[in-house]
Tab-separated table of C-alpha atoms in Angstrom:
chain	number	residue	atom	x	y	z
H	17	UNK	CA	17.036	-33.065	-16.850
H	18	UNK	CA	15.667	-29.883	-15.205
H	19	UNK	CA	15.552	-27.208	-17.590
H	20	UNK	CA	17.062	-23.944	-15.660
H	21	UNK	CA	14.644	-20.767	-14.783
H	22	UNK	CA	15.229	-17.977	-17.059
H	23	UNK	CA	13.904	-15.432	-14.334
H	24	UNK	CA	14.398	-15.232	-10.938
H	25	UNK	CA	10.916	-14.171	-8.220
H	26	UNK	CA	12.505	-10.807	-7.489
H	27	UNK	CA	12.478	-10.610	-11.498
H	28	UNK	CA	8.902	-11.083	-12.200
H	29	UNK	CA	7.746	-8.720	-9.034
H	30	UNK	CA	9.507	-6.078	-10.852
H	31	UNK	CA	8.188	-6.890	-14.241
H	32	UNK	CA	5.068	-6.777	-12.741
H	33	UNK	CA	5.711	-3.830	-10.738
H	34	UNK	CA	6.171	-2.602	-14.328
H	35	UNK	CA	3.277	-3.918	-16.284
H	36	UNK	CA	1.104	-2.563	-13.448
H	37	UNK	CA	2.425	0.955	-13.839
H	38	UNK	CA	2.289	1.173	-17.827
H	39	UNK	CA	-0.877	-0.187	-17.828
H	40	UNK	CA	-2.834	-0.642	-14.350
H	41	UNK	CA	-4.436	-3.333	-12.276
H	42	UNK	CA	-6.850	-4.942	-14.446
H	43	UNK	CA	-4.496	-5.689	-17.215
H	44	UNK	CA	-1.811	-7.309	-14.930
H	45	UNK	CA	-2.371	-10.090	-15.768
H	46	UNK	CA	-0.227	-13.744	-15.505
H	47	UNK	CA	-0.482	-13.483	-19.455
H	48	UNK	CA	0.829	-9.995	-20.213
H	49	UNK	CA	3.654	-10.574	-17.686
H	50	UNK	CA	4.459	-13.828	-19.097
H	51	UNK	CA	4.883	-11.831	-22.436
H	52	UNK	CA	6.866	-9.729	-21.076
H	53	UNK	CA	8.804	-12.153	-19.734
H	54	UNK	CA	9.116	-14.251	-22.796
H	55	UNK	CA	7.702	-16.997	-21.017
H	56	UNK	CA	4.921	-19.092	-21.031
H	57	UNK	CA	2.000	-17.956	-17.942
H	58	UNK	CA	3.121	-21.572	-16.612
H	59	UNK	CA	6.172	-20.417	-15.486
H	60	UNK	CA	5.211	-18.346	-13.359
H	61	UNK	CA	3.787	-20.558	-11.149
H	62	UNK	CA	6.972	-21.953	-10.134
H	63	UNK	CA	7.319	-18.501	-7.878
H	64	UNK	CA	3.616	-17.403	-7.536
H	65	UNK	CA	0.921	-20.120	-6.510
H	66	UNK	CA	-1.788	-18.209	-8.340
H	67	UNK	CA	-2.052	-14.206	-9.204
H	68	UNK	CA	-3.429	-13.088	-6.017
H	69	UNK	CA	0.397	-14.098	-3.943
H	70	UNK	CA	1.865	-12.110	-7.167
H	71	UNK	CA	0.017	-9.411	-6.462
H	72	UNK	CA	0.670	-9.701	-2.597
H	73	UNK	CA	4.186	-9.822	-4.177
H	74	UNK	CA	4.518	-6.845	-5.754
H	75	UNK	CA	2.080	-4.819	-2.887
H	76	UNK	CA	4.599	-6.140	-0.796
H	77	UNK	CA	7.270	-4.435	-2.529
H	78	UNK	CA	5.752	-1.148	-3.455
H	79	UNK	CA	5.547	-0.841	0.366
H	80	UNK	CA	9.143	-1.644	1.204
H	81	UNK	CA	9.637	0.689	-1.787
H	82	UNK	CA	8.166	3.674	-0.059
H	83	UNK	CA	8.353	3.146	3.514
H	84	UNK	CA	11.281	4.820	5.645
H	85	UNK	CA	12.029	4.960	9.069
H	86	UNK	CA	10.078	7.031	11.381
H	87	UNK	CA	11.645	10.639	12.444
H	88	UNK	CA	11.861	10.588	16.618
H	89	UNK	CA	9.225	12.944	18.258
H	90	UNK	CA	5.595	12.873	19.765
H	91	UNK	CA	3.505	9.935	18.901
H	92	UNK	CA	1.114	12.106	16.550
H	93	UNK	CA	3.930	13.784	14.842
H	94	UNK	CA	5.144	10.107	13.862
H	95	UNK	CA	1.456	9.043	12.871
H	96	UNK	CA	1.040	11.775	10.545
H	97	UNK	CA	4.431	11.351	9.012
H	98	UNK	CA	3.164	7.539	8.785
H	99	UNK	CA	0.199	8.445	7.166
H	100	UNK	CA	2.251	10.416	4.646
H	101	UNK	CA	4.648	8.296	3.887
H	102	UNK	CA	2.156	5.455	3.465
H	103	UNK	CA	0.079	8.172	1.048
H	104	UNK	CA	2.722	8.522	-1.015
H	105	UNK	CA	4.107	5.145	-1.602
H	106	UNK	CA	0.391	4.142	-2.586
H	107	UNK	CA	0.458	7.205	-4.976
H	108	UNK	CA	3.992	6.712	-6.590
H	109	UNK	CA	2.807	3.884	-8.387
H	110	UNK	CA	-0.810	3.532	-10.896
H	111	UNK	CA	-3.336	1.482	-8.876
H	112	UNK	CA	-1.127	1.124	-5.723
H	113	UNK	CA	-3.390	2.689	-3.613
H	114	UNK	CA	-6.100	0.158	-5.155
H	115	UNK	CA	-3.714	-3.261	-5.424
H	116	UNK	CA	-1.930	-2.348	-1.364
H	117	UNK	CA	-5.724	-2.160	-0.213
H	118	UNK	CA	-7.231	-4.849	-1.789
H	119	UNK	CA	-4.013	-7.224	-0.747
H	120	UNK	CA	-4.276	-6.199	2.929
H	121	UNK	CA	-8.244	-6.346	3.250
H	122	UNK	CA	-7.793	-9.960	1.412
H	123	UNK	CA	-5.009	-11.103	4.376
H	124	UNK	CA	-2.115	-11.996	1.507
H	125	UNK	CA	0.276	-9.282	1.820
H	126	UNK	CA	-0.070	-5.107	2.886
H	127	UNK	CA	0.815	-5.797	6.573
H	128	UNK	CA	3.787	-3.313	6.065
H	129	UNK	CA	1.185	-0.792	5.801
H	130	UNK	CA	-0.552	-1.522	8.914
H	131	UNK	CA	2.896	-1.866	10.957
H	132	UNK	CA	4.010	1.647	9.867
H	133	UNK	CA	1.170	3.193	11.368
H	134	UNK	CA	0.336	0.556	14.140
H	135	UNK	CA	4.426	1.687	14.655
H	136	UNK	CA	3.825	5.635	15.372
H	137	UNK	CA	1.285	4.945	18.132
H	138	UNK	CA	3.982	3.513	20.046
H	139	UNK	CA	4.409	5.929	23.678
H	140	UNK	CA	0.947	7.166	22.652
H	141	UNK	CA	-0.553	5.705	26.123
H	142	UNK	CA	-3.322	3.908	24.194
H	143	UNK	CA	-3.674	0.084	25.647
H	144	UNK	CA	-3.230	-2.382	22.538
H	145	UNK	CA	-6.630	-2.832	21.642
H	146	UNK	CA	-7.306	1.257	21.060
H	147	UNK	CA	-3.662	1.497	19.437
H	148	UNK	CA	-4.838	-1.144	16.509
H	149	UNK	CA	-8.202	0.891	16.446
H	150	UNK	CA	-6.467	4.199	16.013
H	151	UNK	CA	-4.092	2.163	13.295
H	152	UNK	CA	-7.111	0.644	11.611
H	153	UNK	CA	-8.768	3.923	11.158
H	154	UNK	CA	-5.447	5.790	10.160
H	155	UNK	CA	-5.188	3.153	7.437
H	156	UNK	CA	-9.094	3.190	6.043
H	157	UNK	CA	-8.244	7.249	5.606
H	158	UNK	CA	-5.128	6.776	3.323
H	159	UNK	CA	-6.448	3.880	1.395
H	160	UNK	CA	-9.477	5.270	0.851
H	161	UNK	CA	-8.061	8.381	0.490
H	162	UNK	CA	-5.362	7.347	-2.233
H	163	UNK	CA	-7.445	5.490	-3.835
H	164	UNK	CA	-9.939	7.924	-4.691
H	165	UNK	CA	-7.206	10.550	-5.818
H	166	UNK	CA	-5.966	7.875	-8.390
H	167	UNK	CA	-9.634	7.250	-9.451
H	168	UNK	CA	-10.088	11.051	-10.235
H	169	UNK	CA	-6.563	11.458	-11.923
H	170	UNK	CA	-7.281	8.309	-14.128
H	171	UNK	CA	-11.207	9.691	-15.009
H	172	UNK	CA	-9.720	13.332	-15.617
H	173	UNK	CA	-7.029	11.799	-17.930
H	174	UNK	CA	-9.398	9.643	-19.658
H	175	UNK	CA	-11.482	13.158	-20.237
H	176	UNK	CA	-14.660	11.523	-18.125
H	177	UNK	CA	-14.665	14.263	-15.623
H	178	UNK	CA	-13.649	17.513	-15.090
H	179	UNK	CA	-12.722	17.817	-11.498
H	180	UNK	CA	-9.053	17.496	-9.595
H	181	UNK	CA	-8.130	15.502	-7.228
H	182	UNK	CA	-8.294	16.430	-3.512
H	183	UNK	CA	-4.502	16.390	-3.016
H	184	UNK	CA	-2.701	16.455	-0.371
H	185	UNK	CA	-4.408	19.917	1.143
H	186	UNK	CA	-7.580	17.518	1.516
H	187	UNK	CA	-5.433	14.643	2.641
H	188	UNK	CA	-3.356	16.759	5.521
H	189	UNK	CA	-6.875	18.118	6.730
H	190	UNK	CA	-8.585	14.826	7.366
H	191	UNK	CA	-5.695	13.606	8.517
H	192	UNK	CA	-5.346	15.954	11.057
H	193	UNK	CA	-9.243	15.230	11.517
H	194	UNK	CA	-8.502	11.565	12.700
H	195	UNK	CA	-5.168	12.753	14.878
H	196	UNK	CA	-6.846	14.994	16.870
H	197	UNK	CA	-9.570	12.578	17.668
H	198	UNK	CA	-7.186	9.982	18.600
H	199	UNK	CA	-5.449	13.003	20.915
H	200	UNK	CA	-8.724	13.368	22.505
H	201	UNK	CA	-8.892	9.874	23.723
H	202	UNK	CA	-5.617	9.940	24.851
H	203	UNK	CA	-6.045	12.471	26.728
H	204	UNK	CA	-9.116	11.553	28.115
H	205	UNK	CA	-7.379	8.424	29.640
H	206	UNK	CA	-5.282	10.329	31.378
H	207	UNK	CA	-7.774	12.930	32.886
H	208	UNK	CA	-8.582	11.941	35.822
């Protein structure tokens, strides 16, 4: 006789979701969400082969979490509304910047991320190739971006530095950085 699940997948993403922002990456682990759970660790393998498609998991869902439709307009209007949005989904959530990253650079989950950019550059007049450059790039700025913010905020809280985050000031500028080189090529494919 089969003995019935107590939880269901969507269940344990959001306990997880959970565990990860009370007490950050490194101690989400299949152990402490099993406690939470009230289950043993071995039950959660019946949803998650192993912790790294858990993790893909939950990326997966901070993403759909924080990701909206695009507003219509220009190409680089949409890409820095992308770039944004994408910002503050990572942000919303302790160590998303750090677990959406790591997912996508691994291949197991994170493509969301990529698609909302890749998505702006649509009508941009870049061929396919320089689109998922421009996307790539976009990406590397708010990962790396968000990622160091939440390393600063978690240092300052922890008292091991003094110094603020670059915010979104710093964010908008680089940002705008990265657009206007990606205008430039544009444009230069269309000069003749």
């Amino acid at each position: 006789m089969e003995v019935p699940l107590r939880h269901h997948r969507s269940d344990v993403v959001e306990h997880a979701i959970a565990v990860l922002d009370s007490y950050g990456l490194a101690d989400l682990t299949m152990r402490r969400l099993a406690a939470e759970l009230d289950v043993r660790p071995s039950a959660l393998y019946h949803h998650f082969a192993n912790k790294q498609t858990l993790l893909a998991a939950v990326a997966d869902e901070l993403l759909t979490r924080g990701l909206r439709p695009l507003d219509a307009g220009e190409w680089d209007a949409r890409l820095t509304q992308a770039a944004s949005q994408l910002r503050d989904a990572l942000l919303a959530w302790r160590d998303g910047a750090e677990l959406v990253a790591t997912v996508h650079a691994f291949g197991l989950g994170g493509q969301a991320a990529y698609d909302h950019v890749a998505q702006a550059l649509e009508g941009s007049g870049l061929d396919e190739q320089w689109r998922a450059t421009a996307a790539r790039t976009v990406l590397h700025l708010v990962f790396g971006h968000a990622t160091a913010e939440q390393t600063q905020v978690q240092a300052s809280s922890a008292g091991a530095i003094d110094a603020e985050p670059g915010g979104v000031d710093d964010f908008a500028d680089g940002l705008s950085l990265v657009v206007a080189g990606i205008r430039a090529e544009v444009q230069s494919r269309h000069t003749p």
